[in-house]
Each structure stands twice: as structure tokens, then as C-alpha cells.
Amino acid sequence: MILTVTLNTALDITYRVRSLRPHASHRVSEVTERPGGKGVNVARVLAALGHEVTVTGLTGGATGRVVQEKLAAVPGVVDALVPLSGATRRTVAVVDERTGDTTQLNEPGPTVTPTEWSAFQEAYETLLASASMVALCGSLPPGVPVGAYAGLIRTARSFGLPVLLDTSGEPLRRGVAARPDIIKPNADELAELTGSHDPLRATQDARRRGAGAVVASLGPEGLLAATREGRWRATPPTPTRGNPTGAGDAVVAGLLSAWTDHLPWPARLTRAIALSTATVLAPVAGEFDRGTYEELLGLVTVANETSAA
């Protein structure tokens, strides 16, 4: 079982409008609500690929109840979320149908009490006993210690489990020092972590700081990976327009899926790129068409990156 952790779960709300204009009133053509937060999105993709996956994290209030109701309708995903007294946040994506661009509004999330944080840690440790791999994903809600991911990584490693970390800022910096097996920053997060805007140099620096492997998302340019086995650059077949919401989470799901299938790094990156691209092309954010994904698997380019870092 793959365990995904989303400390700051969300109800993802997507509005589609004909054309988004500042200072104007808009008629919404379609509204979609989905259980969200990065780890929840990752779990949804993993389940669609046929993996056993359990979601844990924190949720509460009326919004949290909606999240859990909708999560119960996702085939293959087990809900092990821990209750909060505060209300789960909402995120709002506004899709401009004319340009295809998406504007995102993210609430900060509820304040977590020390008692609630302790309860989560106990539940997390119980779940690790039946897990094969752990993904720690997303932002930290108010009240959760900034070093939370570092502690969760050390706990998972005490069970002998590989860990993927996908976060940013100070939680990422502290988490890397706990030696996760994989981190998946985007280019800006990687530059903030290392101080370098050269992605190749930055991925190597992040490995020196403690990450076993670094897979950096470079947007339309694909992925850059620095690992113990080597360095690779993976690129999608063509520039893709669509809704990028959930594309980074599809990358994480692809990496987890390929890791559990014991694939070599080039094949892991191929799976991650194909899933991400298929997600961007899908009409509903965070979904993917299986046929499109399988077609893209044969079109992704993965090349050795031999330049010195």
C-alpha cells in the first residue's frame, strides 16, 4: 500500500468562464468540486493506475465532510484522514476558456492544535506498519511545526520505508536534511532551496543537502533528474496547452508508481511525463485519459544529462 500524506487537504473548486477579465462580473459556465490537496490528487492518479493507496492527513468542518464524501466516491482510495476542529480550506481555480489559462486562489487552511498534531502523528505511525512507500505532499496548515515533514520522514525511515517529499520553502529545506529518497520541487522551489538558478547545478546541490534523488519540474520543458545512478532530462513530445492543475501531482504519482514497479530511472521519468501531459490535456483538472497516457509513453524523450554540475 502506498501512503500519501496531505496535511492541508482542500475542497478544490473549479469555475469555467468564457473570458476572465479584471474588475468585471463573470457568468460561470461550469462548476466542479473535488477532494483536493496534493497528496489527495496523487492518490487519485495512483488508484487509476491500479495501485493500492491510502490517504491520510487532516480535515475538518463542513468543508472537510464534503471532502470525505467525495473521496469515498473515488474507486481504490482508502480514507484515513484525521479529524480537526477547524474547517478544511477551499481552493478556487478559474479557467479562462478563451485562452486556456487558469487563475488559482488558495486559502491558508485551519489552525491545527498541538493535541490534533499529536493525534495525527499517532495515526501516521500506525499506518506505516502496512505501507510500502510514503509521499509527503503540499503546504503545512497553520499550527503545524515547520519541521513537521523532517520528523515524518525520520519516522517513515525508521520503518524502512522510502519517502518522496513534495513541498516548498522552509518545510522543504528542513525536510531535505532528513534525507528523503526523492524530492520533487519545481524550478522556483529548487532555486529557493539552493540559491542557484541553474537547474542542473541546483539538483546536484539539493542532493548534497540530503535528498537521495531530485526530480525538478521545469514546466513545459519537462523534468530534470539527479540521482545516484545518473542524471537525465525528460521532455514531453510537444508543447501542451490545457489546464495545468494537478500536473505536478501526476508527476509525483508517476514516480511513486514506477518506483513500486521497480523500473529504472529513465522509465520512471517517462511514466511521470506521460501522466503529467495527459493530465494537462484532460478536460477535468487532475484527471487523465488512459488511452492518451499510454500513447504518450512512446513519445516522451529521455536523454542522459552529462554536463558537469
C-alpha positions as YAML, in Angstrom:
chain: A
units: angstrom
residues:
- id: 1
  name: MET
  ca: [0.00, 0.00, 0.00]
- id: 2
  name: ILE
  ca: [1.26, 3.48, -0.93]
- id: 3
  name: LEU
  ca: [0.52, 6.07, 1.77]
- id: 4
  name: THR
  ca: [0.02, 9.68, 0.73]
- id: 5
  name: VAL
  ca: [0.01, 12.44, 3.35]
- id: 6
  name: THR
  ca: [-1.87, 15.71, 2.86]
- id: 7
  name: LEU
  ca: [-1.66, 17.85, 5.98]
- id: 8
  name: ASN
  ca: [-3.52, 20.72, 4.28]
- id: 9
  name: THR
  ca: [-6.39, 18.99, 2.48]
- id: 10
  name: ALA
  ca: [-8.77, 21.10, 0.42]
- id: 11
  name: LEU
  ca: [-12.03, 21.18, -1.43]
- id: 12
  name: ASP
  ca: [-10.92, 22.08, -4.96]
- id: 13
  name: ILE
  ca: [-13.49, 24.23, -6.76]
- id: 14
  name: THR
  ca: [-13.06, 24.94, -10.47]
- id: 15
  name: TYR
  ca: [-15.01, 27.67, -12.26]
- id: 16
  name: ARG
  ca: [-15.00, 27.89, -16.04]
- id: 17
  name: VAL
  ca: [-15.70, 31.32, -17.58]
- id: 18
  name: ARG
  ca: [-15.72, 32.41, -21.19]
- id: 19
  name: SER
  ca: [-13.07, 35.09, -20.62]
- id: 20
  name: LEU
  ca: [-11.52, 36.20, -17.32]
- id: 21
  name: ARG
  ca: [-11.30, 39.99, -17.05]
- id: 22
  name: PRO
  ca: [-10.17, 42.03, -14.01]
- id: 23
  name: HIS
  ca: [-12.79, 44.28, -12.35]
- id: 24
  name: ALA
  ca: [-15.64, 42.55, -14.25]
- id: 25
  name: SER
  ca: [-18.61, 40.35, -13.38]
- id: 26
  name: HIS
  ca: [-18.45, 36.85, -14.89]
- id: 27
  name: ARG
  ca: [-21.04, 34.23, -15.73]
- id: 28
  name: VAL
  ca: [-19.73, 30.79, -14.75]
- id: 29
  name: SER
  ca: [-20.42, 28.13, -17.39]
- id: 30
  name: GLU
  ca: [-19.40, 25.12, -15.26]
- id: 31
  name: VAL
  ca: [-18.54, 24.37, -11.62]
- id: 32
  name: THR
  ca: [-16.59, 21.30, -10.47]
- id: 33
  name: GLU
  ca: [-15.89, 20.28, -6.85]
- id: 34
  name: ARG
  ca: [-13.30, 17.63, -5.97]
- id: 35
  name: PRO
  ca: [-11.43, 16.44, -2.88]
- id: 36
  name: GLY
  ca: [-8.00, 18.05, -3.11]
- id: 37
  name: GLY
  ca: [-4.65, 18.82, -1.67]
- id: 38
  name: LYS
  ca: [-1.52, 17.49, -3.36]
- id: 39
  name: GLY
  ca: [-1.44, 14.08, -1.69]
- id: 40
  name: VAL
  ca: [-5.14, 13.51, -2.41]
- id: 41
  name: ASN
  ca: [-4.54, 14.32, -6.08]
- id: 42
  name: VAL
  ca: [-1.56, 11.94, -6.14]
- id: 43
  name: ALA
  ca: [-3.68, 9.17, -4.59]
- id: 44
  name: ARG
  ca: [-6.40, 9.61, -7.19]
- id: 45
  name: VAL
  ca: [-3.92, 9.09, -10.04]
- id: 46
  name: LEU
  ca: [-2.28, 6.11, -8.31]
- id: 47
  name: ALA
  ca: [-5.65, 4.44, -7.82]
- id: 48
  name: ALA
  ca: [-6.49, 4.99, -11.50]
- id: 49
  name: LEU
  ca: [-3.24, 3.18, -12.34]
- id: 50
  name: GLY
  ca: [-4.32, 0.21, -10.22]
- id: 51
  name: HIS
  ca: [-2.23, 0.77, -7.08]
- id: 52
  name: GLU
  ca: [-3.48, 0.25, -3.53]
- id: 53
  name: VAL
  ca: [-3.36, 3.69, -1.92]
- id: 54
  name: THR
  ca: [-4.39, 5.19, 1.40]
- id: 55
  name: VAL
  ca: [-4.84, 8.92, 2.05]
- id: 56
  name: THR
  ca: [-4.10, 10.40, 5.45]
- id: 57
  name: GLY
  ca: [-3.76, 13.95, 6.67]
- id: 58
  name: LEU
  ca: [-6.01, 16.45, 8.43]
- id: 59
  name: THR
  ca: [-9.57, 17.50, 7.66]
- id: 60
  name: GLY
  ca: [-12.45, 19.15, 9.49]
- id: 61
  name: GLY
  ca: [-15.63, 21.22, 9.48]
- id: 62
  name: ALA
  ca: [-18.36, 21.27, 6.88]
- id: 63
  name: THR
  ca: [-15.84, 21.56, 4.04]
- id: 64
  name: GLY
  ca: [-13.96, 18.57, 5.40]
- id: 65
  name: ARG
  ca: [-17.15, 16.50, 5.41]
- id: 66
  name: VAL
  ca: [-17.68, 17.32, 1.74]
- id: 67
  name: VAL
  ca: [-14.07, 16.32, 1.00]
- id: 68
  name: GLN
  ca: [-14.55, 12.95, 2.68]
- id: 69
  name: GLU
  ca: [-17.92, 12.34, 1.00]
- id: 70
  name: LYS
  ca: [-16.36, 12.96, -2.40]
- id: 71
  name: LEU
  ca: [-13.25, 10.96, -1.53]
- id: 72
  name: ALA
  ca: [-15.46, 7.97, -0.69]
- id: 73
  name: ALA
  ca: [-16.64, 8.02, -4.32]
- id: 74
  name: VAL
  ca: [-13.09, 7.65, -5.72]
- id: 75
  name: PRO
  ca: [-12.53, 3.96, -6.54]
- id: 76
  name: GLY
  ca: [-9.45, 2.39, -4.95]
- id: 77
  name: VAL
  ca: [-8.65, 5.17, -2.45]
- id: 78
  name: VAL
  ca: [-8.86, 4.40, 1.28]
- id: 79
  name: ASP
  ca: [-9.69, 7.38, 3.53]
- id: 80
  name: ALA
  ca: [-7.59, 7.52, 6.73]
- id: 81
  name: LEU
  ca: [-7.88, 11.27, 7.31]
- id: 82
  name: VAL
  ca: [-7.62, 12.51, 10.90]
- id: 83
  name: PRO
  ca: [-10.34, 14.92, 12.17]
- id: 84
  name: LEU
  ca: [-9.77, 18.57, 13.06]
- id: 85
  name: SER
  ca: [-11.95, 21.07, 14.91]
- id: 86
  name: GLY
  ca: [-11.23, 23.74, 12.27]
- id: 87
  name: ALA
  ca: [-12.66, 23.82, 8.76]
- id: 88
  name: THR
  ca: [-10.75, 22.42, 5.79]
- id: 89
  name: ARG
  ca: [-9.70, 25.08, 3.30]
- id: 90
  name: ARG
  ca: [-11.03, 25.65, -0.20]
- id: 91
  name: THR
  ca: [-9.05, 26.32, -3.35]
- id: 92
  name: VAL
  ca: [-10.62, 28.07, -6.31]
- id: 93
  name: ALA
  ca: [-9.36, 27.69, -9.88]
- id: 94
  name: VAL
  ca: [-10.84, 29.97, -12.54]
- id: 95
  name: VAL
  ca: [-10.35, 28.66, -16.07]
- id: 96
  name: ASP
  ca: [-10.42, 31.16, -18.92]
- id: 97
  name: GLU
  ca: [-11.98, 29.17, -21.79]
- id: 98
  name: ARG
  ca: [-10.74, 31.66, -24.38]
- id: 99
  name: THR
  ca: [-7.04, 31.39, -23.51]
- id: 100
  name: GLY
  ca: [-6.96, 28.13, -21.57]
- id: 101
  name: ASP
  ca: [-5.17, 29.90, -18.69]
- id: 102
  name: THR
  ca: [-6.00, 29.13, -15.06]
- id: 103
  name: THR
  ca: [-6.02, 31.55, -12.11]
- id: 104
  name: GLN
  ca: [-5.63, 29.87, -8.71]
- id: 105
  name: LEU
  ca: [-6.78, 31.13, -5.28]
- id: 106
  name: ASN
  ca: [-5.60, 29.07, -2.29]
- id: 107
  name: GLU
  ca: [-6.85, 29.54, 1.28]
- id: 108
  name: PRO
  ca: [-4.27, 29.00, 4.07]
- id: 109
  name: GLY
  ca: [-6.07, 26.21, 5.90]
- id: 110
  name: PRO
  ca: [-7.29, 25.74, 9.51]
- id: 111
  name: THR
  ca: [-5.11, 26.18, 12.58]
- id: 112
  name: VAL
  ca: [-4.01, 22.81, 13.98]
- id: 113
  name: THR
  ca: [-3.75, 22.47, 17.77]
- id: 114
  name: PRO
  ca: [-0.88, 20.60, 19.48]
- id: 115
  name: THR
  ca: [-3.34, 17.89, 20.55]
- id: 116
  name: GLU
  ca: [-4.56, 17.43, 16.96]
- id: 117
  name: TRP
  ca: [-0.99, 17.28, 15.67]
- id: 118
  name: SER
  ca: [-0.12, 14.58, 18.24]
- id: 119
  name: ALA
  ca: [-3.20, 12.59, 17.22]
- id: 120
  name: PHE
  ca: [-2.14, 12.74, 13.59]
- id: 121
  name: GLN
  ca: [1.39, 11.55, 14.38]
- id: 122
  name: GLU
  ca: [-0.01, 8.54, 16.24]
- id: 123
  name: ALA
  ca: [-2.32, 7.67, 13.34]
- id: 124
  name: TYR
  ca: [0.52, 8.12, 10.84]
- id: 125
  name: GLU
  ca: [2.80, 5.71, 12.71]
- id: 126
  name: THR
  ca: [0.04, 3.11, 12.80]
- id: 127
  name: LEU
  ca: [-0.48, 3.39, 9.03]
- id: 128
  name: LEU
  ca: [3.25, 2.99, 8.32]
- id: 129
  name: ALA
  ca: [3.11, -0.60, 9.53]
- id: 130
  name: SER
  ca: [1.22, -1.63, 6.36]
- id: 131
  name: ALA
  ca: [2.74, 0.85, 3.87]
- id: 132
  name: SER
  ca: [5.28, 0.16, 1.12]
- id: 133
  name: MET
  ca: [6.16, 3.80, 0.37]
- id: 134
  name: VAL
  ca: [5.23, 7.24, 1.66]
- id: 135
  name: ALA
  ca: [4.55, 10.52, -0.16]
- id: 136
  name: LEU
  ca: [4.51, 13.73, 1.91]
- id: 137
  name: CYS
  ca: [2.84, 16.42, -0.15]
- id: 138
  name: GLY
  ca: [1.88, 20.07, -0.04]
- id: 139
  name: SER
  ca: [1.84, 23.02, 2.30]
- id: 140
  name: LEU
  ca: [1.63, 22.98, 6.09]
- id: 141
  name: PRO
  ca: [-1.50, 24.41, 7.70]
- id: 142
  name: PRO
  ca: [-1.11, 26.97, 10.49]
- id: 143
  name: GLY
  ca: [-0.09, 25.42, 13.81]
- id: 144
  name: VAL
  ca: [1.87, 22.51, 12.34]
- id: 145
  name: PRO
  ca: [5.61, 22.81, 13.15]
- id: 146
  name: VAL
  ca: [7.74, 23.97, 10.22]
- id: 147
  name: GLY
  ca: [9.94, 20.90, 10.70]
- id: 148
  name: ALA
  ca: [6.95, 18.55, 10.53]
- id: 149
  name: TYR
  ca: [8.00, 16.84, 7.31]
- id: 150
  name: ALA
  ca: [11.50, 16.23, 8.62]
- id: 151
  name: GLY
  ca: [10.00, 14.39, 11.59]
- id: 152
  name: LEU
  ca: [7.61, 12.39, 9.41]
- id: 153
  name: ILE
  ca: [10.48, 11.40, 7.11]
- id: 154
  name: ARG
  ca: [12.55, 10.13, 10.03]
- id: 155
  name: THR
  ca: [9.59, 8.15, 11.35]
- id: 156
  name: ALA
  ca: [8.97, 6.52, 7.95]
- id: 157
  name: ARG
  ca: [12.66, 5.70, 7.57]
- id: 158
  name: SER
  ca: [12.62, 4.03, 10.99]
- id: 159
  name: PHE
  ca: [10.11, 1.61, 9.41]
- id: 160
  name: GLY
  ca: [12.48, 1.09, 6.47]
- id: 161
  name: LEU
  ca: [10.15, 2.87, 4.02]
- id: 162
  name: PRO
  ca: [11.19, 5.01, 1.04]
- id: 163
  name: VAL
  ca: [9.85, 8.58, 1.17]
- id: 164
  name: LEU
  ca: [9.02, 11.15, -1.50]
- id: 165
  name: LEU
  ca: [8.74, 14.79, -0.39]
- id: 166
  name: ASP
  ca: [6.90, 17.42, -2.43]
- id: 167
  name: THR
  ca: [6.72, 20.76, -0.65]
- id: 168
  name: SER
  ca: [8.45, 24.15, -0.70]
- id: 169
  name: GLY
  ca: [10.17, 26.83, 1.37]
- id: 170
  name: GLU
  ca: [11.39, 26.15, 4.89]
- id: 171
  name: PRO
  ca: [9.49, 22.82, 5.21]
- id: 172
  name: LEU
  ca: [11.41, 21.63, 2.13]
- id: 173
  name: ARG
  ca: [14.76, 22.87, 3.44]
- id: 174
  name: ARG
  ca: [14.29, 21.10, 6.77]
- id: 175
  name: GLY
  ca: [12.80, 18.03, 5.11]
- id: 176
  name: VAL
  ca: [15.79, 17.58, 2.79]
- id: 177
  name: ALA
  ca: [18.09, 17.44, 5.82]
- id: 178
  name: ALA
  ca: [16.14, 14.35, 6.99]
- id: 179
  name: ARG
  ca: [17.30, 12.55, 3.81]
- id: 180
  name: PRO
  ca: [14.14, 11.70, 1.84]
- id: 181
  name: ASP
  ca: [14.62, 9.29, -1.06]
- id: 182
  name: ILE
  ca: [13.11, 11.69, -3.63]
- id: 183
  name: ILE
  ca: [12.17, 15.36, -3.67]
- id: 184
  name: LYS
  ca: [10.14, 16.91, -6.49]
- id: 185
  name: PRO
  ca: [10.49, 20.71, -6.49]
- id: 186
  name: ASN
  ca: [9.62, 22.98, -9.38]
- id: 187
  name: ALA
  ca: [12.29, 25.32, -10.75]
- id: 188
  name: ASP
  ca: [11.41, 28.20, -8.40]
- id: 189
  name: GLU
  ca: [11.30, 25.95, -5.32]
- id: 190
  name: LEU
  ca: [14.63, 24.41, -6.28]
- id: 191
  name: ALA
  ca: [16.23, 27.84, -6.71]
- id: 192
  name: GLU
  ca: [14.87, 28.96, -3.34]
- id: 193
  name: LEU
  ca: [16.28, 25.84, -1.69]
- id: 194
  name: THR
  ca: [19.77, 26.05, -3.21]
- id: 195
  name: GLY
  ca: [20.24, 29.69, -4.24]
- id: 196
  name: SER
  ca: [21.10, 28.58, -7.80]
- id: 197
  name: HIS
  ca: [19.02, 29.33, -10.88]
- id: 198
  name: ASP
  ca: [20.96, 26.77, -12.94]
- id: 199
  name: PRO
  ca: [18.68, 23.70, -12.63]
- id: 200
  name: LEU
  ca: [21.45, 21.18, -13.24]
- id: 201
  name: ARG
  ca: [23.71, 22.69, -10.62]
- id: 202
  name: ALA
  ca: [20.78, 23.13, -8.24]
- id: 203
  name: THR
  ca: [19.67, 19.49, -8.48]
- id: 204
  name: GLN
  ca: [23.18, 18.35, -7.60]
- id: 205
  name: ASP
  ca: [23.31, 20.82, -4.69]
- id: 206
  name: ALA
  ca: [19.97, 19.54, -3.37]
- id: 207
  name: ARG
  ca: [21.37, 16.01, -3.40]
- id: 208
  name: ARG
  ca: [24.37, 17.17, -1.39]
- id: 209
  name: ARG
  ca: [21.96, 18.64, 1.16]
- id: 210
  name: GLY
  ca: [20.46, 15.20, 1.78]
- id: 211
  name: ALA
  ca: [17.99, 14.18, -0.97]
- id: 212
  name: GLY
  ca: [18.63, 10.75, -2.43]
- id: 213
  name: ALA
  ca: [17.23, 11.87, -5.80]
- id: 214
  name: VAL
  ca: [15.97, 15.21, -7.09]
- id: 215
  name: VAL
  ca: [13.35, 15.39, -9.84]
- id: 216
  name: ALA
  ca: [12.80, 19.01, -10.81]
- id: 217
  name: SER
  ca: [9.70, 20.09, -12.73]
- id: 218
  name: LEU
  ca: [10.68, 22.59, -15.44]
- id: 219
  name: GLY
  ca: [7.17, 23.29, -16.72]
- id: 220
  name: PRO
  ca: [6.77, 22.77, -20.48]
- id: 221
  name: GLU
  ca: [10.45, 21.77, -20.69]
- id: 222
  name: GLY
  ca: [9.78, 18.59, -18.73]
- id: 223
  name: LEU
  ca: [11.80, 17.08, -15.89]
- id: 224
  name: LEU
  ca: [15.43, 17.12, -14.81]
- id: 225
  name: ALA
  ca: [16.56, 14.30, -12.52]
- id: 226
  name: ALA
  ca: [19.74, 13.93, -10.49]
- id: 227
  name: THR
  ca: [20.07, 10.51, -8.83]
- id: 228
  name: ARG
  ca: [22.70, 8.11, -7.52]
- id: 229
  name: GLU
  ca: [22.51, 6.28, -10.84]
- id: 230
  name: GLY
  ca: [22.96, 9.34, -13.06]
- id: 231
  name: ARG
  ca: [21.29, 12.46, -14.46]
- id: 232
  name: TRP
  ca: [18.54, 12.61, -17.06]
- id: 233
  name: ARG
  ca: [16.38, 15.19, -18.79]
- id: 234
  name: ALA
  ca: [12.89, 14.07, -19.85]
- id: 235
  name: THR
  ca: [10.78, 16.14, -22.24]
- id: 236
  name: PRO
  ca: [7.16, 15.81, -23.45]
- id: 237
  name: PRO
  ca: [6.57, 15.22, -27.16]
- id: 238
  name: THR
  ca: [5.18, 18.69, -27.94]
- id: 239
  name: PRO
  ca: [4.30, 21.89, -26.06]
- id: 240
  name: THR
  ca: [0.89, 21.30, -24.48]
- id: 241
  name: ARG
  ca: [-1.87, 23.78, -23.76]
- id: 242
  name: GLY
  ca: [-4.55, 22.96, -21.23]
- id: 243
  name: ASN
  ca: [-5.26, 23.10, -17.51]
- id: 244
  name: PRO
  ca: [-2.01, 22.51, -15.58]
- id: 245
  name: THR
  ca: [-3.85, 21.98, -12.27]
- id: 246
  name: GLY
  ca: [-2.73, 18.62, -10.92]
- id: 247
  name: ALA
  ca: [0.07, 18.13, -13.47]
- id: 248
  name: GLY
  ca: [2.79, 18.26, -10.80]
- id: 249
  name: ASP
  ca: [0.83, 15.80, -8.66]
- id: 250
  name: ALA
  ca: [0.62, 13.46, -11.66]
- id: 251
  name: VAL
  ca: [4.43, 13.61, -11.86]
- id: 252
  name: VAL
  ca: [4.62, 12.51, -8.21]
- id: 253
  name: ALA
  ca: [2.15, 9.69, -8.86]
- id: 254
  name: GLY
  ca: [4.18, 8.54, -11.86]
- id: 255
  name: LEU
  ca: [7.39, 8.47, -9.83]
- id: 256
  name: LEU
  ca: [5.74, 6.52, -6.99]
- id: 257
  name: SER
  ca: [4.09, 4.08, -9.38]
- id: 258
  name: ALA
  ca: [7.32, 3.41, -11.26]
- id: 259
  name: TRP
  ca: [9.31, 3.07, -8.02]
- id: 260
  name: THR
  ca: [6.93, 0.40, -6.70]
- id: 261
  name: ASP
  ca: [7.14, -1.37, -10.09]
- id: 262
  name: HIS
  ca: [10.97, -1.37, -9.76]
- id: 263
  name: LEU
  ca: [11.52, 0.46, -13.06]
- id: 264
  name: PRO
  ca: [14.87, 2.14, -13.89]
- id: 265
  name: TRP
  ca: [15.08, 5.92, -13.71]
- id: 266
  name: PRO
  ca: [14.52, 6.66, -17.44]
- id: 267
  name: ALA
  ca: [11.30, 4.63, -17.34]
- id: 268
  name: ARG
  ca: [10.22, 6.37, -14.14]
- id: 269
  name: LEU
  ca: [10.64, 9.75, -15.78]
- id: 270
  name: THR
  ca: [8.83, 8.58, -18.91]
- id: 271
  name: ARG
  ca: [5.84, 7.49, -16.84]
- id: 272
  name: ALA
  ca: [5.85, 10.77, -14.89]
- id: 273
  name: ILE
  ca: [5.96, 12.93, -18.03]
- id: 274
  name: ALA
  ca: [3.28, 10.92, -19.83]
- id: 275
  name: LEU
  ca: [0.91, 11.15, -16.85]
- id: 276
  name: SER
  ca: [1.57, 14.85, -16.39]
- id: 277
  name: THR
  ca: [0.97, 15.65, -20.05]
- id: 278
  name: ALA
  ca: [-2.19, 13.53, -20.16]
- id: 279
  name: THR
  ca: [-3.45, 15.42, -17.11]
- id: 280
  name: VAL
  ca: [-2.89, 18.81, -18.75]
- id: 281
  name: LEU
  ca: [-4.81, 17.62, -21.83]
- id: 282
  name: ALA
  ca: [-7.79, 16.29, -19.84]
- id: 283
  name: PRO
  ca: [-10.98, 18.39, -19.74]
- id: 284
  name: VAL
  ca: [-11.29, 17.97, -15.93]
- id: 285
  name: ALA
  ca: [-8.39, 19.15, -13.77]
- id: 286
  name: GLY
  ca: [-6.42, 16.32, -12.19]
- id: 287
  name: GLU
  ca: [-7.92, 13.59, -14.38]
- id: 288
  name: PHE
  ca: [-6.27, 11.77, -17.26]
- id: 289
  name: ASP
  ca: [-7.40, 9.63, -20.17]
- id: 290
  name: ARG
  ca: [-5.80, 6.18, -20.03]
- id: 291
  name: GLY
  ca: [-5.53, 5.90, -23.83]
- id: 292
  name: THR
  ca: [-3.84, 9.30, -24.11]
- id: 293
  name: TYR
  ca: [-1.41, 8.38, -21.33]
- id: 294
  name: GLU
  ca: [-0.46, 5.07, -22.96]
- id: 295
  name: GLU
  ca: [0.05, 6.78, -26.33]
- id: 296
  name: LEU
  ca: [2.28, 9.42, -24.73]
- id: 297
  name: LEU
  ca: [4.50, 6.77, -23.12]
- id: 298
  name: GLY
  ca: [6.01, 6.07, -26.54]
- id: 299
  name: LEU
  ca: [6.58, 9.76, -27.33]
- id: 300
  name: VAL
  ca: [8.50, 11.01, -24.27]
- id: 301
  name: THR
  ca: [12.21, 11.71, -24.81]
- id: 302
  name: VAL
  ca: [14.70, 10.88, -22.02]
- id: 303
  name: ALA
  ca: [18.34, 11.81, -22.50]
- id: 304
  name: ASN
  ca: [21.43, 11.48, -20.34]
- id: 305
  name: GLU
  ca: [22.48, 14.82, -18.87]
- id: 306
  name: THR
  ca: [26.28, 14.62, -18.93]
- id: 307
  name: SER
  ca: [27.19, 18.26, -18.31]
- id: 308
  name: ALA
  ca: [29.20, 18.78, -15.15]
- id: 309
  name: ALA
  ca: [27.30, 20.29, -12.27]
...
